[in-house]
Every structure is written in structure tokens, then in C-alpha cells.
Tab-separated table of C-alpha atoms in Angstrom:
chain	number	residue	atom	x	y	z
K	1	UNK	CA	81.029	159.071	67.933
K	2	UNK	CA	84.960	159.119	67.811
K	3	UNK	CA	84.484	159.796	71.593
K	4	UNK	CA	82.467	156.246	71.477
K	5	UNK	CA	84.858	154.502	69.640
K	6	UNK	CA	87.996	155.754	71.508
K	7	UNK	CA	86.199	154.745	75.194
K	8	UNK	CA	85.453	150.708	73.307
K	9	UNK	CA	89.126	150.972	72.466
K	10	UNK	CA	90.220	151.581	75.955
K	11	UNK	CA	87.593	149.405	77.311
K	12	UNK	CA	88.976	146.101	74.620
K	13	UNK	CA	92.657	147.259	75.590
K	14	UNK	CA	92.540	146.753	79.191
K	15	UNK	CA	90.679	143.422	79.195
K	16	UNK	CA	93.156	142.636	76.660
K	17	UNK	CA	95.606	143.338	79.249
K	18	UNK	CA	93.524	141.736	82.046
K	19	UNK	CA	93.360	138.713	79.983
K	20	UNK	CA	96.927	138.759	79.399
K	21	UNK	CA	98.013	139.154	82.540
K	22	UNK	CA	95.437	136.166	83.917
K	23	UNK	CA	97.074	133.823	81.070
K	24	UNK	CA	100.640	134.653	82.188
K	25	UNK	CA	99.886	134.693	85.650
K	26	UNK	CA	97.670	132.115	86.075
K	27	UNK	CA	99.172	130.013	89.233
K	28	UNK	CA	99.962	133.657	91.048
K	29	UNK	CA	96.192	134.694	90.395
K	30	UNK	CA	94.751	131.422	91.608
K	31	UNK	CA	96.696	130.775	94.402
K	32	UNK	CA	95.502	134.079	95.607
K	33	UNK	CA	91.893	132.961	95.750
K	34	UNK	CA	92.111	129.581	96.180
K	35	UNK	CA	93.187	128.491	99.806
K	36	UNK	CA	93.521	125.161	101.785
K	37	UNK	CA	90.728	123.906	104.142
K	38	UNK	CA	90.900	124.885	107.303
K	39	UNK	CA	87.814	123.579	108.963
K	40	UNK	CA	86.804	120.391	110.350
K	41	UNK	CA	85.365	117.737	107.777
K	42	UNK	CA	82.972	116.806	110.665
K	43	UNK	CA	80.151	117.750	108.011
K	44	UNK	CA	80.501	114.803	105.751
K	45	UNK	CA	78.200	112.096	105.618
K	46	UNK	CA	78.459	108.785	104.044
K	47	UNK	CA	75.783	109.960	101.115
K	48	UNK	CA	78.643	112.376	100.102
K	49	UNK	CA	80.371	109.206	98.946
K	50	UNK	CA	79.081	106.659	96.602
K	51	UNK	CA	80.605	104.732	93.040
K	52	UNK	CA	79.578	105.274	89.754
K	53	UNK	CA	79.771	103.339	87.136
K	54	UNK	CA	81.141	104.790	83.210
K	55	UNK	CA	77.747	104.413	82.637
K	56	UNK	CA	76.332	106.857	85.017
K	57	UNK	CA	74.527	104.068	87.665
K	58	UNK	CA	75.550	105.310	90.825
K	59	UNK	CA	75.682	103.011	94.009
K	60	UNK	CA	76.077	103.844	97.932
K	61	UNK	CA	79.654	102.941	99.035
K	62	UNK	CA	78.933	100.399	100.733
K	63	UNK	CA	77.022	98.206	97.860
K	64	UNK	CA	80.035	97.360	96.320
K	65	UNK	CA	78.720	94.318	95.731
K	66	UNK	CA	75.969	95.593	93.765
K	67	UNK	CA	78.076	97.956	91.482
K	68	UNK	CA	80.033	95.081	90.530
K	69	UNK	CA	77.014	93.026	89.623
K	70	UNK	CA	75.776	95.946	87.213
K	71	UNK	CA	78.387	95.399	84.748
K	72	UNK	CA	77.506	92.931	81.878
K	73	UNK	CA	79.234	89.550	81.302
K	74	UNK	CA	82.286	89.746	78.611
K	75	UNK	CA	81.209	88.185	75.650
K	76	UNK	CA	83.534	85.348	76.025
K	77	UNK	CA	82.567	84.552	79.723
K	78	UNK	CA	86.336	85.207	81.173
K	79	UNK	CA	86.857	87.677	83.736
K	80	UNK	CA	87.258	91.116	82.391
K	81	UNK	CA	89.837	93.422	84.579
K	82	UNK	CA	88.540	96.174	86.977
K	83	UNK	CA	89.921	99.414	87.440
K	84	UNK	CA	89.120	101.365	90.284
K	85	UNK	CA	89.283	104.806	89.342
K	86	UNK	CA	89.840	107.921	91.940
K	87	UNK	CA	89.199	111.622	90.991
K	88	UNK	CA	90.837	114.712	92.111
K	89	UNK	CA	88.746	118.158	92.845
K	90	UNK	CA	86.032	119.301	91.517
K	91	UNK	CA	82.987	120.580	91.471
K	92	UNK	CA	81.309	117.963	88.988
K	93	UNK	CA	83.464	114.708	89.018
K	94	UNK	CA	81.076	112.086	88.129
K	95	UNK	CA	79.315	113.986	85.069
K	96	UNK	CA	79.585	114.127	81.579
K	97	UNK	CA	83.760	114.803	81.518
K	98	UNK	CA	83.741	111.934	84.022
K	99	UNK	CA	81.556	109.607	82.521
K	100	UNK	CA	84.194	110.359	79.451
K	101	UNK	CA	87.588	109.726	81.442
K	102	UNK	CA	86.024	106.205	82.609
K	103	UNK	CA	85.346	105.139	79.012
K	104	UNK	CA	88.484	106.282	77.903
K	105	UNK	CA	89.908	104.348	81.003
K	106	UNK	CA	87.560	101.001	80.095
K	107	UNK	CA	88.711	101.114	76.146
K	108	UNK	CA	92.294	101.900	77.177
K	109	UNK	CA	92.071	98.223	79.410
K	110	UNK	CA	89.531	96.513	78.129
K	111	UNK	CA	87.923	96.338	81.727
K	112	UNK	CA	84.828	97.825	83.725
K	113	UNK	CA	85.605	100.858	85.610
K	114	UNK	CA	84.430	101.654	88.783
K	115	UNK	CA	84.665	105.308	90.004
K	116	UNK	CA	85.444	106.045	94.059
K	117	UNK	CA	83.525	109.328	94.160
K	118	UNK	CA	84.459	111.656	97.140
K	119	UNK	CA	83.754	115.310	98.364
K	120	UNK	CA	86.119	116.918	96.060
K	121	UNK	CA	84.725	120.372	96.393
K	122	UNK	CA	84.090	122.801	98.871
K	123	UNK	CA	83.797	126.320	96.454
K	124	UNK	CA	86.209	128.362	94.493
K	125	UNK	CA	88.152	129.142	97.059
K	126	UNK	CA	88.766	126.438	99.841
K	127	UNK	CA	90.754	123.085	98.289
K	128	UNK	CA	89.577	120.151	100.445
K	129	UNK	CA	92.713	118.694	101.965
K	130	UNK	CA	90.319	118.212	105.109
K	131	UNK	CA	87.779	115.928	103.089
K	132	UNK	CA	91.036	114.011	100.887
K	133	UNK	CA	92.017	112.593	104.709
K	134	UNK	CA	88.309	111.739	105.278
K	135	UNK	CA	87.694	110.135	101.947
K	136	UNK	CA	91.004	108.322	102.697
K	137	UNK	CA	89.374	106.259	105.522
K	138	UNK	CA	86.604	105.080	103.261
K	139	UNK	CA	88.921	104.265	100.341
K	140	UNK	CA	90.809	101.873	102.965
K	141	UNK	CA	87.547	100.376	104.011
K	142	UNK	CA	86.600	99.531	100.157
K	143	UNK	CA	89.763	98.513	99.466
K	144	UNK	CA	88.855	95.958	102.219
K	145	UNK	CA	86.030	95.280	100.876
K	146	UNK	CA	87.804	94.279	97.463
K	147	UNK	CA	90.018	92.040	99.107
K	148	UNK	CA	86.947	89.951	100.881
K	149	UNK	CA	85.501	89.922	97.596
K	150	UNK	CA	88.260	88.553	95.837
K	151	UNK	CA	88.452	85.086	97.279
K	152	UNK	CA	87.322	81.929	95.190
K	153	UNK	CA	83.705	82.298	94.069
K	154	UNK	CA	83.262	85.876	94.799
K	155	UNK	CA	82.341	88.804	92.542
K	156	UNK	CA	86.328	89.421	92.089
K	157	UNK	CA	87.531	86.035	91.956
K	158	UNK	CA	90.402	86.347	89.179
K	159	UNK	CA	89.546	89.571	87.866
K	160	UNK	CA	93.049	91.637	87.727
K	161	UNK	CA	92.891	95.324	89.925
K	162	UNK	CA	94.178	98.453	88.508
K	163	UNK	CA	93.538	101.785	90.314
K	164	UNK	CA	94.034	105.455	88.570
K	165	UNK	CA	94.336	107.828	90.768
K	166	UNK	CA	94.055	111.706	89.442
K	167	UNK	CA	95.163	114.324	90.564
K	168	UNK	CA	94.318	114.976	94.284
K	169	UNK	CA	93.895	111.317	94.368
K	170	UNK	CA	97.579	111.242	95.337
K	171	UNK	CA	96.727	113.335	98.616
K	172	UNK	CA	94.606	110.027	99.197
K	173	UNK	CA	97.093	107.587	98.424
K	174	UNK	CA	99.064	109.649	101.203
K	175	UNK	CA	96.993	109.218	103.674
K	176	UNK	CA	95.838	105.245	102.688
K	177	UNK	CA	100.065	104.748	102.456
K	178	UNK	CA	100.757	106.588	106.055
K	179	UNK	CA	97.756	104.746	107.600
K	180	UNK	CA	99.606	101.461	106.673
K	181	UNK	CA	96.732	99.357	105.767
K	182	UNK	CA	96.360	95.601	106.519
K	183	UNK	CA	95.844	94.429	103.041
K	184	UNK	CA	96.888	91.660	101.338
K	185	UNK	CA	99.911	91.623	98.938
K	186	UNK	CA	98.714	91.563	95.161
K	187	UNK	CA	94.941	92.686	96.125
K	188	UNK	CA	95.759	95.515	93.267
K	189	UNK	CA	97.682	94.729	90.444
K	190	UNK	CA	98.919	98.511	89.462
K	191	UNK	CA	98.434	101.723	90.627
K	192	UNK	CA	99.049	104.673	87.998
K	193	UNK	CA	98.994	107.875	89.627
K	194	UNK	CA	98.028	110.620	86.929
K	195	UNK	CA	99.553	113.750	87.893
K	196	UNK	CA	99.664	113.604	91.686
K	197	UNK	CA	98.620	116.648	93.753
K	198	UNK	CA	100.353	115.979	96.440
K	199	UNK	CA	103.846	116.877	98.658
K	200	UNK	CA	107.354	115.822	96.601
K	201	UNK	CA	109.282	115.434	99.840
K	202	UNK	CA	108.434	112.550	101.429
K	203	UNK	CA	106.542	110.783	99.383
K	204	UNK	CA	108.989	107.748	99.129
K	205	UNK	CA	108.415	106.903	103.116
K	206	UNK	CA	104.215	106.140	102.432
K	207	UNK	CA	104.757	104.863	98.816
K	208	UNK	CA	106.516	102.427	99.863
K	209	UNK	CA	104.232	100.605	101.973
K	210	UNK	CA	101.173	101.028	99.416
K	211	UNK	CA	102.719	97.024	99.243
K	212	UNK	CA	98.795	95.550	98.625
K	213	UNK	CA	99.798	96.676	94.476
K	214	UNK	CA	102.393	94.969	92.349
K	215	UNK	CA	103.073	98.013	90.790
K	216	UNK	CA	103.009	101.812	90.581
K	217	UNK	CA	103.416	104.199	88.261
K	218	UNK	CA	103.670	107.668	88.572
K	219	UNK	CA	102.972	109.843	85.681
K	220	UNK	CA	105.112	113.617	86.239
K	221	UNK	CA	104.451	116.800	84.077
K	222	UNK	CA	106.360	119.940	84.498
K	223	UNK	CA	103.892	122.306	82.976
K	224	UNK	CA	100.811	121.323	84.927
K	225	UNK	CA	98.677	124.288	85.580
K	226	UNK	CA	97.035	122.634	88.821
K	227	UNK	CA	100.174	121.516	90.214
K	228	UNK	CA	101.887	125.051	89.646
K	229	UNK	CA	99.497	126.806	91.699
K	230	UNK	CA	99.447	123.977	94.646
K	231	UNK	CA	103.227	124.704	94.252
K	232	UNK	CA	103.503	128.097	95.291
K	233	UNK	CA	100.386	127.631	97.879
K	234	UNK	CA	102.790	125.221	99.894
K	235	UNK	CA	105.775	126.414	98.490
K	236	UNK	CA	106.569	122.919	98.283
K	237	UNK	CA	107.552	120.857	95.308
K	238	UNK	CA	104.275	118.701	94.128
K	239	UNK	CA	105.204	114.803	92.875
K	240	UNK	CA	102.909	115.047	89.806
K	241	UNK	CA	104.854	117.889	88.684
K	242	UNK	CA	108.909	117.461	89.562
K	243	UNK	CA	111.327	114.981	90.847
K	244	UNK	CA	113.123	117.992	92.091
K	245	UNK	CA	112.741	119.983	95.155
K	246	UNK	CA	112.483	123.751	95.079
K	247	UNK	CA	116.054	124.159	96.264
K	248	UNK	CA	117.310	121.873	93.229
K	249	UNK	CA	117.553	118.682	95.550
K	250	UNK	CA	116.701	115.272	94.032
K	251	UNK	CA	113.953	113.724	96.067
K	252	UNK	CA	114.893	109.630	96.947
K	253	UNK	CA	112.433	107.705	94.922
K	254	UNK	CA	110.132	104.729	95.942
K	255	UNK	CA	111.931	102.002	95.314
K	256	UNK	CA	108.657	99.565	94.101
K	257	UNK	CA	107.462	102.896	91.496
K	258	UNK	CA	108.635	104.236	88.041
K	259	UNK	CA	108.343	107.226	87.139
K	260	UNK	CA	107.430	108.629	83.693
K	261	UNK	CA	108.420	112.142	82.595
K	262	UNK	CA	105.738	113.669	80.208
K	263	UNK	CA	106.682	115.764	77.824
K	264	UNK	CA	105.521	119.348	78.805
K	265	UNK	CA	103.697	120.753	75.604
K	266	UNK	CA	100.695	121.747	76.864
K	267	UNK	CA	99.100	122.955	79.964
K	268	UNK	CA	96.347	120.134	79.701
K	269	UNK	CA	95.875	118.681	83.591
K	270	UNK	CA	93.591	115.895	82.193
K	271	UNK	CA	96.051	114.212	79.939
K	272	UNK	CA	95.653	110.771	80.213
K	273	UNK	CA	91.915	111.571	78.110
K	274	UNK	CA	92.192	110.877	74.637
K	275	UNK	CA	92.528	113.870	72.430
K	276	UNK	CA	93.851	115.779	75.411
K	277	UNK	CA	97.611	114.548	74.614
K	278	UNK	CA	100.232	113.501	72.054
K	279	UNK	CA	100.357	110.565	70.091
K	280	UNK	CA	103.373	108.365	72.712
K	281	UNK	CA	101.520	109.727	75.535
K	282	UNK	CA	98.024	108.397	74.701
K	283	UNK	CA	99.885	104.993	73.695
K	284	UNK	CA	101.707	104.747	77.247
K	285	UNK	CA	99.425	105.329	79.160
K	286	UNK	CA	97.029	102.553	77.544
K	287	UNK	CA	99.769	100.070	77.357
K	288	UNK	CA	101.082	100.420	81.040
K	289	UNK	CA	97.438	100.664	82.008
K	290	UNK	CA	96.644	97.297	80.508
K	291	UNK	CA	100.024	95.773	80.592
K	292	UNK	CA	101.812	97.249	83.621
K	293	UNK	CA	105.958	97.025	83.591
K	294	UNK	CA	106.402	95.194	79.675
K	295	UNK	CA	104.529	98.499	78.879
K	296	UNK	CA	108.010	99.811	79.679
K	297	UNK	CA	109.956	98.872	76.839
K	298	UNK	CA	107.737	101.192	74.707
K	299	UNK	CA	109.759	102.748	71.673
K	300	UNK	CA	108.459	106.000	73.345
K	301	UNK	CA	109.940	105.497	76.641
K	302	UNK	CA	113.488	106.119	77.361
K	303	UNK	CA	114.841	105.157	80.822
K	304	UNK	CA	117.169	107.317	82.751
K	305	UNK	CA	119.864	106.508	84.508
K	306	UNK	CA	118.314	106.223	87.597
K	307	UNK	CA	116.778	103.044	86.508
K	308	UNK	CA	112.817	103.897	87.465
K	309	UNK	CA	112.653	106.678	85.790
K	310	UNK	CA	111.445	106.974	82.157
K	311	UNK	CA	110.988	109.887	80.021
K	312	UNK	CA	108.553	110.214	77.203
K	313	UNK	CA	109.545	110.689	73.193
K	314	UNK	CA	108.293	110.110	69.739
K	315	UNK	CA	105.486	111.712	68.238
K	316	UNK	CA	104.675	114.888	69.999
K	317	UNK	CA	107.450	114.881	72.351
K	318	UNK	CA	110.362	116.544	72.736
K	319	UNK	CA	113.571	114.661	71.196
K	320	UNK	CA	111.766	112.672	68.859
């Protein structure tokens, strides 16, 4: 029996130790298994794109028109803001966590939120940079389709834009900015990336001529799990994670973004879901969501000298 117990021991020990190691090491342990796609996107069809609505109607790309007409008429008849928003990867974006973020995202702005879906997943091992370029293409073509639909009389006739991009969204947003698309100024009236996955060094040259939004803001966290292990898979600094490259360089900043420096007390990726951050955080977000630049004079804001750049305290935060 002691025999027994001394062999569980050992057993609990090492996957103590295993566990330890995987908690520690958890951007060196990914990034050994997880790998950028190498192969052609040539397999994607339009069905692997669609929108969803927050409450879980789902709609061909194309029927834009349609997804728009699904949502009910504000009580007071005026026209209730959109947001447009655009997951990163995974396996399961439009289910039940999904279907959470976008009602966090409609309360937050008091609008309807329509969800870009996109081939975010390829397995556990393969991170779809191939499909981000493809599902770029058909983000410019919707954004298109916004901006015919946005004349007098049409289904977005006065109805303010915002877009929240997440994540690998901001791999997207590359892409849409380098294409240079013809769109008209104001179409969108913010952008707020969420944690960008995508290259630090750069990023100021296609920002810039995202010019169809009045405003973007990009949200930065230091301690992001996701963005650690997409840093040492490119070895390149990531913008939702640093304004710094890895060899201590500042990176020139967009000149038409701000930038807001989250406090990093937690390794949660998903922060801008209620519950899932600090007190300022959750208060930010929803008042630059809603609100856009005012939003910046938040008591939990403090701007940098840079003059775009803002850095989170109060409640939660460090320096409050």
C-alpha cells in the first residue's frame, strides 16, 4: 500500500510540475505547436463567411441588407447606432461567448451589432494569416456595401458606424489599410481595435489611410497571453501588446489614432467583456465606444506626453 501511495505521490508531483511549467511557460509551449499558415486559402468559399446577429440569426454575406432589416425598431423611432463587430481566431466565434461579447458590445452603445464572421480557424496548430488576407477582401466589399447603403432613404441612412475589431481583426485592418480602399470619408464613425494581433512596426504607414473612420482607437495590453506567443512566433513586437519594439525603439504612431495603455493585471485576452476587467477599464471602453474622443477626458485616463497616448488608472489599475 505505501508502495501505492508513494507511486500517486510521484505521479501528482510531476503533473504538478508539468502544470507549473505550462503556466510559466505558456507563450514558449504554444508557440511550439502553434505555427503560421503556410498553404494557399484557395479552399475558402463564400459560405465560410456570413454575419450574425447578437441574437444568433445568421445571414450570407452578401444579404446585408437583410441582417440589417432583422433588428427591431428603437422604441422611440430614431436611428439606433450600428457597430460592426470583427472577431479574431477561433474555433467557435459566433457561439455562446460570442453571442455574449455582442451584447456586451450592444449595451455598452446602445446600438445593434452586427458580427463579420470569417474563417478564423484552421486547428490547433496552423494560425490563419492566409484566410485574415482573404477575409480582408470581403470585409472591403461589405464595407462597400455599407457605404451604398448609407445614402438618404436607405437601411443606414443616419445611423452612426462603429467597428470593434478583436484581436486578429487587426491583421484585417492591415490588409483593408494596405489595400487602400475607395471609401468615403466618415462611412465609419470609430474604429476601436481591442488588442490587435498584428505587426508593431509599420503599422502607422496602413493606419493611416484607414481615412473612411473619424476615429481610431487602439486598446494596448502588455500582459496579453495571445499576443506574447504571436510575439516570439515572429519575433516581432505585436501593436495590441507594446508601443515598443523588441530592441527598445519607439514605433512612430498614426497620427489620426490614440492609444490607450491597459493596465496589465491579468492575463485576460477578452477584456473588453464585462466581468473580464477592472472597474476604469469596463467604463472606457463603453464610453469611447459610444462617445468616441470626449470619452477621453475620462478621470481614468491619463494622457502621456506624446499627446495620443493615454494610459489607464483608477479602480483596478495601477497608480490609482
Amino acid at each position: 500500500m505505501r508502495s501505492i501511495l508513494t507511486g500517486i505521490a510521484i505521479v501528482l508531483v510531476l503533473i504538478g510540475a508539468a502544470s507549473g511549467y505550462v503556466w510559466w511557460n505558456y507563450d514558449a509551449v504554444v508557440t511550439m505547436i502553434l505555427k503560421p499558415q503556410t498553404a494557399t486559402a484557395g479552399d475558402i468559399t463564400e459560405e465560410s463567411f456570413g454575419l450574425v446577429t447578437a441574437d444568433g440569426k445568421r445571414f450570407a454575406l452578401g444579404d446585408l441588407q437583410g441582417a440589417l432589416s432583422s433588428f427591431k425598431p428603437s422604441a422611440d423611432g430614431a436611428p439606433r447606432p450600428l457597430v460592426l463587430f470583427v472577431h479574431g481566431f477561433g474555433p467557435d466565434p459566433d457561439g455562446e461567448f460570442g453571442l455574449y461579447t455582442m451584447g456586451e458590445l450592444a449595451k455598452g452603445a446602445g446600438a445593434d451589432v452586427l458580427m463579420f464572421n470569417w474563417p478564423s480557424w484552421i486547428s490547433m496548430t496552423e494560425f490563419p494569416v492566409l484566410n485574415a488576407r482573404a477575409a480582408s477582401e470581403r470585409l472591403i466589399a461589405l464595407l462597400h456595401e455599407m457605404a451604398d447603403l448609407s445614402g438618404p432613404g436607405q437601411a443606414l441612412a443616419d445611423r452612426p458606424v462603429m467597428i470593434v475589431g478583436h484581436s486578429m481583426a487587426g491583421e484585417l485592418f492591415r490588409h483593408v489599410g494596405e489595400a487602400s480602399p475607395d471609401l468615403p470619408k466618415g462611412l465609419v464613425a470609430r474604429i476601436l481595435f481591442a488588442v490587435p494581433e498584428t505587426a508593431l512596426p509599420g503599422h502607422r504607414l496602413w493606419m493611416e489611410k484607414l481615412s473612411f473612420a473619424d476615429e481610431i482607437f487602439v486598446f494596448v495590453n502588455a500582459d496579453d497571453p495571445a499576443l506574447q506567443v504571436t510575439t516570439r512566433m515572429y519575433n516581432t513586437a505585436r501593436l495590441g501588446r507594446t508601443l515598443t519594439n523588441l530592441d527598445g525603439s519607439p514605433e512612430p504612431l498614426a497620427q489620426n489614432a490614440d492609444y490607450i495603455l491597459l493596465d496589465p493585471e491579468s492575463w485576460r485576452h477578452y477584456f473588453f467583456v464585462s466581468g473580464q476587467r477592472s472597474e476604469a477599464i469596463d467604463q472606457i471602453f463603453a464610453d469611447i465606444l459610444k462617445n468616441g474622443a470626449p470619452a477621453l477626458k475620462n478621470d481614468y485616463l491619463r494622457p502621456e506626453p506624446a499627446g495620443n497616448v493615454f494610459v489607464v488608472v483608477g479602480p483596478g489599475a495601477e497608480g490609482s
